[in-house]
Structures are given as C-alpha cells and as structure tokens.
C-alpha cells in the first residue's frame, strides 16, 4: 500500500512478506479493515511529523508545520494518497483524517489569540491547509518542475501568510 496506494493488490503484498491472505484476514477480518488500520496509522504518522516541529512564534510555527506536511508527503507519497484519498471510510478513518489538521489548528488559534492572524480559527486553518494540501497534491502529481517547487512553495506560504495577517501586524511590518 505504501507503494501502490489505496488500490493495492493484497496477494502480491502477502507473498512479498511470506504469508497468506488468510493470515492477514485472521488479523484484520477483511481488506477494508486492513485499509482502515493502514490509513489510521499513516494519518497518525502525518500528525506526528507535525508535532515534531519546534518553533516559538506563530510566524515560525505555521510555515514550519507546512514544511513538515510537505516533507512527510514527499517521503510517503502513496501514504499521503491513502490518508487523503477516498477509500472505505469508517468512523476511525474519518477521525484520523480530521486529526491531521489539529497541530495547525492549535498554531492558528494561538496566532489569532496573539493578534498575529485574524479570522475564525477553523476557517483560517481550513484555508491554510487547503492551500498547502493542494500544492502538495499537485507536486506529487509532477505538475511543478522539481527545480521550481521549493520557490513556488515559499511563494504560496508567503501569500497565505499575507492573506491572514492581522491588519495591525501588517501595518507594523510595512
């Protein structure tokens, strides 16, 4: 699944690790339950990569979280597709997917509370995540030339930051 994404074939997978489909089914019950377990674990790994980010100020933390998301996705491209693609959804998968924005939501909330950003925390978080996620998705599809991707990502982050910066902060910087 880490190589082929959510449309993986179970038989080659079990053959590659020297087991049988019946052994996998005895552990997980069904292919759907296996996909659920993998998706939940991958989502937790994505969140863990964000929790590993260390930064004091929101101006540093929010871009650092975006970089952590991108780095994880580039290292685990098929798992990124598994987490954010549509598969056999379950309450556990829905909860795991929802948790993928928790670190960003906490950082955005802190930035709004500090007066650095403006807006509703949930709306602000969702739009920041949508921009970052969209960039990552397009990058993984190969739509950005590799030699331009870093500069494009930085330009995206700068545009996102400008769009949510509080007017007071923006005028102090200008």
CSV table of C-alpha atoms in Angstrom, one decimal:
chain,number,residue,atom,x,y,z
A,1,UNK,CA,0.0,0.0,0.0
A,2,UNK,CA,2.9,2.3,0.7
A,3,UNK,CA,4.0,1.8,-2.9
A,4,UNK,CA,0.7,1.4,-4.8
A,5,UNK,CA,-1.6,3.5,-2.7
A,6,UNK,CA,-5.2,2.5,-1.8
A,7,UNK,CA,-5.7,0.3,-4.9
A,8,UNK,CA,-3.0,-2.1,-3.9
A,9,UNK,CA,-3.4,-5.8,-4.5
A,10,UNK,CA,-3.3,-8.0,-1.4
A,11,UNK,CA,-1.9,-11.2,-3.0
A,12,UNK,CA,1.5,-9.6,-4.0
A,13,UNK,CA,1.7,-7.9,-0.7
A,14,UNK,CA,1.3,-11.1,1.4
A,15,UNK,CA,3.6,-13.0,-1.0
A,16,UNK,CA,6.3,-10.4,-0.5
A,17,UNK,CA,6.3,-10.9,3.2
A,18,UNK,CA,5.9,-14.7,3.1
A,19,UNK,CA,2.4,-15.1,4.5
A,20,UNK,CA,-1.0,-15.8,3.1
A,21,UNK,CA,-4.2,-13.8,2.6
A,22,UNK,CA,-5.9,-16.0,5.2
A,23,UNK,CA,-3.3,-14.9,7.8
A,24,UNK,CA,-4.0,-11.3,7.0
A,25,UNK,CA,-7.7,-11.8,7.2
A,26,UNK,CA,-7.4,-13.6,10.5
A,27,UNK,CA,-5.6,-10.5,11.9
A,28,UNK,CA,-7.8,-7.8,10.3
A,29,UNK,CA,-11.0,-9.5,9.3
A,30,UNK,CA,-11.2,-8.0,5.8
A,31,UNK,CA,-9.4,-6.0,3.3
A,32,UNK,CA,-11.4,-3.0,4.4
A,33,UNK,CA,-10.3,-3.4,8.0
A,34,UNK,CA,-6.6,-3.7,6.8
A,35,UNK,CA,-7.0,-0.5,4.7
A,36,UNK,CA,-8.6,1.2,7.7
A,37,UNK,CA,-5.7,0.2,10.0
A,38,UNK,CA,-3.1,1.4,7.5
A,39,UNK,CA,-4.9,4.7,6.9
A,40,UNK,CA,-5.3,5.4,10.6
A,41,UNK,CA,-1.6,4.6,11.2
A,42,UNK,CA,-0.5,6.8,8.2
A,43,UNK,CA,-2.6,9.7,9.4
A,44,UNK,CA,-1.1,9.4,12.9
A,45,UNK,CA,2.4,9.4,11.3
A,46,UNK,CA,1.5,12.6,9.4
A,47,UNK,CA,0.3,14.3,12.6
A,48,UNK,CA,3.4,13.0,14.5
A,49,UNK,CA,5.6,14.7,11.8
A,50,UNK,CA,3.9,18.0,12.6
A,51,UNK,CA,4.2,17.5,16.4
A,52,UNK,CA,7.9,17.1,15.9
A,53,UNK,CA,8.1,20.7,14.7
A,54,UNK,CA,9.6,23.1,17.2
A,55,UNK,CA,9.1,26.9,16.9
A,56,UNK,CA,8.2,29.6,19.4
A,57,UNK,CA,6.3,32.2,17.4
A,58,UNK,CA,3.3,31.6,15.2
A,59,UNK,CA,5.2,33.3,12.4
A,60,UNK,CA,7.7,30.5,12.5
A,61,UNK,CA,5.4,27.6,13.6
A,62,UNK,CA,2.8,27.8,10.9
A,63,UNK,CA,5.2,27.7,8.0
A,64,UNK,CA,7.3,25.1,9.8
A,65,UNK,CA,4.1,22.9,10.0
A,66,UNK,CA,3.5,23.4,6.3
A,67,UNK,CA,7.1,22.3,5.6
A,68,UNK,CA,6.6,19.3,7.8
A,69,UNK,CA,3.5,18.3,6.0
A,70,UNK,CA,5.2,18.6,2.6
A,71,UNK,CA,8.3,16.7,3.8
A,72,UNK,CA,6.2,13.9,5.1
A,73,UNK,CA,4.1,13.7,1.9
A,74,UNK,CA,7.2,13.7,-0.3
A,75,UNK,CA,8.7,10.9,1.8
A,76,UNK,CA,5.4,8.9,1.9
A,77,UNK,CA,3.7,9.9,-1.3
A,78,UNK,CA,1.5,6.8,-1.5
A,79,UNK,CA,0.5,7.0,2.1
A,80,UNK,CA,-0.4,10.7,1.6
A,81,UNK,CA,-2.8,9.5,-1.1
A,82,UNK,CA,-4.1,6.8,1.2
A,83,UNK,CA,-4.8,9.3,4.0
A,84,UNK,CA,-6.4,12.0,1.9
A,85,UNK,CA,-7.9,9.9,-1.0
A,86,UNK,CA,-11.3,8.4,-0.7
A,87,UNK,CA,-11.3,4.8,0.4
A,88,UNK,CA,-13.5,2.6,2.5
A,89,UNK,CA,-14.3,5.3,5.1
A,90,UNK,CA,-15.2,4.4,8.6
A,91,UNK,CA,-15.6,6.4,11.8
A,92,UNK,CA,-11.9,5.6,12.7
A,93,UNK,CA,-10.7,6.8,9.3
A,94,UNK,CA,-12.8,10.0,9.5
A,95,UNK,CA,-11.5,10.8,12.9
A,96,UNK,CA,-7.9,10.1,11.8
A,97,UNK,CA,-8.3,12.4,8.8
A,98,UNK,CA,-9.9,15.1,10.9
A,99,UNK,CA,-6.9,15.0,13.3
A,100,UNK,CA,-4.5,15.8,10.5
A,101,UNK,CA,-5.2,19.5,10.9
A,102,UNK,CA,-5.1,19.6,14.7
A,103,UNK,CA,-1.5,20.8,15.0
A,104,UNK,CA,-2.2,23.6,12.5
A,105,UNK,CA,-5.5,24.5,14.2
A,106,UNK,CA,-3.6,24.9,17.5
A,107,UNK,CA,-1.0,27.1,15.9
A,108,UNK,CA,-3.5,29.2,14.1
A,109,UNK,CA,-5.6,29.6,17.2
A,110,UNK,CA,-2.5,30.8,19.1
A,111,UNK,CA,-1.7,33.2,16.3
A,112,UNK,CA,-5.2,34.6,16.3
A,113,UNK,CA,-5.2,34.9,20.1
A,114,UNK,CA,-1.8,36.7,19.9
A,115,UNK,CA,-3.2,39.1,17.3
A,116,UNK,CA,-0.8,38.0,14.6
A,117,UNK,CA,-3.5,36.5,12.4
A,118,UNK,CA,-7.2,37.4,12.0
A,119,UNK,CA,-10.3,35.4,11.3
A,120,UNK,CA,-12.1,32.4,12.7
A,121,UNK,CA,-9.6,29.7,13.7
A,122,UNK,CA,-11.4,26.8,11.9
A,123,UNK,CA,-11.9,28.8,8.7
A,124,UNK,CA,-8.4,30.1,8.7
A,125,UNK,CA,-6.9,26.6,9.4
A,126,UNK,CA,-9.0,25.0,6.7
A,127,UNK,CA,-8.0,27.5,4.0
A,128,UNK,CA,-4.3,27.3,5.0
A,129,UNK,CA,-4.5,23.5,4.9
A,130,UNK,CA,-6.3,23.6,1.6
A,131,UNK,CA,-3.5,25.7,0.0
A,132,UNK,CA,-0.7,23.6,1.4
A,133,UNK,CA,-2.5,20.3,0.7
A,134,UNK,CA,-3.3,21.4,-2.9
A,135,UNK,CA,0.3,22.4,-3.5
A,136,UNK,CA,1.5,19.0,-2.2
A,137,UNK,CA,-1.0,17.1,-4.3
A,138,UNK,CA,0.0,18.9,-7.5
A,139,UNK,CA,3.7,18.5,-6.6
A,140,UNK,CA,3.2,14.8,-6.1
A,141,UNK,CA,1.5,14.5,-9.4
A,142,UNK,CA,4.6,16.0,-11.0
A,143,UNK,CA,2.9,19.3,-12.1
A,144,UNK,CA,5.7,21.5,-10.8
A,145,UNK,CA,9.2,21.3,-12.2
A,146,UNK,CA,11.4,20.0,-9.4
A,147,UNK,CA,13.9,22.9,-9.7
A,148,UNK,CA,11.0,25.4,-9.1
A,149,UNK,CA,9.0,23.5,-6.5
A,150,UNK,CA,10.7,25.0,-3.4
A,151,UNK,CA,10.4,28.6,-4.6
A,152,UNK,CA,6.8,28.0,-5.5
A,153,UNK,CA,6.1,26.6,-2.1
A,154,UNK,CA,7.7,29.5,-0.4
A,155,UNK,CA,5.6,31.9,-2.6
A,156,UNK,CA,2.5,30.1,-1.6
A,157,UNK,CA,3.3,30.3,2.1
A,158,UNK,CA,4.1,34.0,1.8
A,159,UNK,CA,0.7,34.6,0.0
A,160,UNK,CA,-1.2,32.6,2.6
A,161,UNK,CA,0.5,34.4,5.4
A,162,UNK,CA,-0.2,37.8,3.9
A,163,UNK,CA,-3.9,36.9,3.4
A,164,UNK,CA,-4.4,36.0,7.1
A,165,UNK,CA,-2.1,38.5,8.8
A,166,UNK,CA,-3.9,40.9,11.1
A,167,UNK,CA,-4.1,44.5,9.7
A,168,UNK,CA,-2.3,45.8,12.8
A,169,UNK,CA,0.6,43.4,12.3
A,170,UNK,CA,0.7,44.1,8.5
A,171,UNK,CA,0.9,47.9,9.1
A,172,UNK,CA,3.7,47.4,11.7
A,173,UNK,CA,5.7,45.4,9.2
A,174,UNK,CA,5.1,47.9,6.3
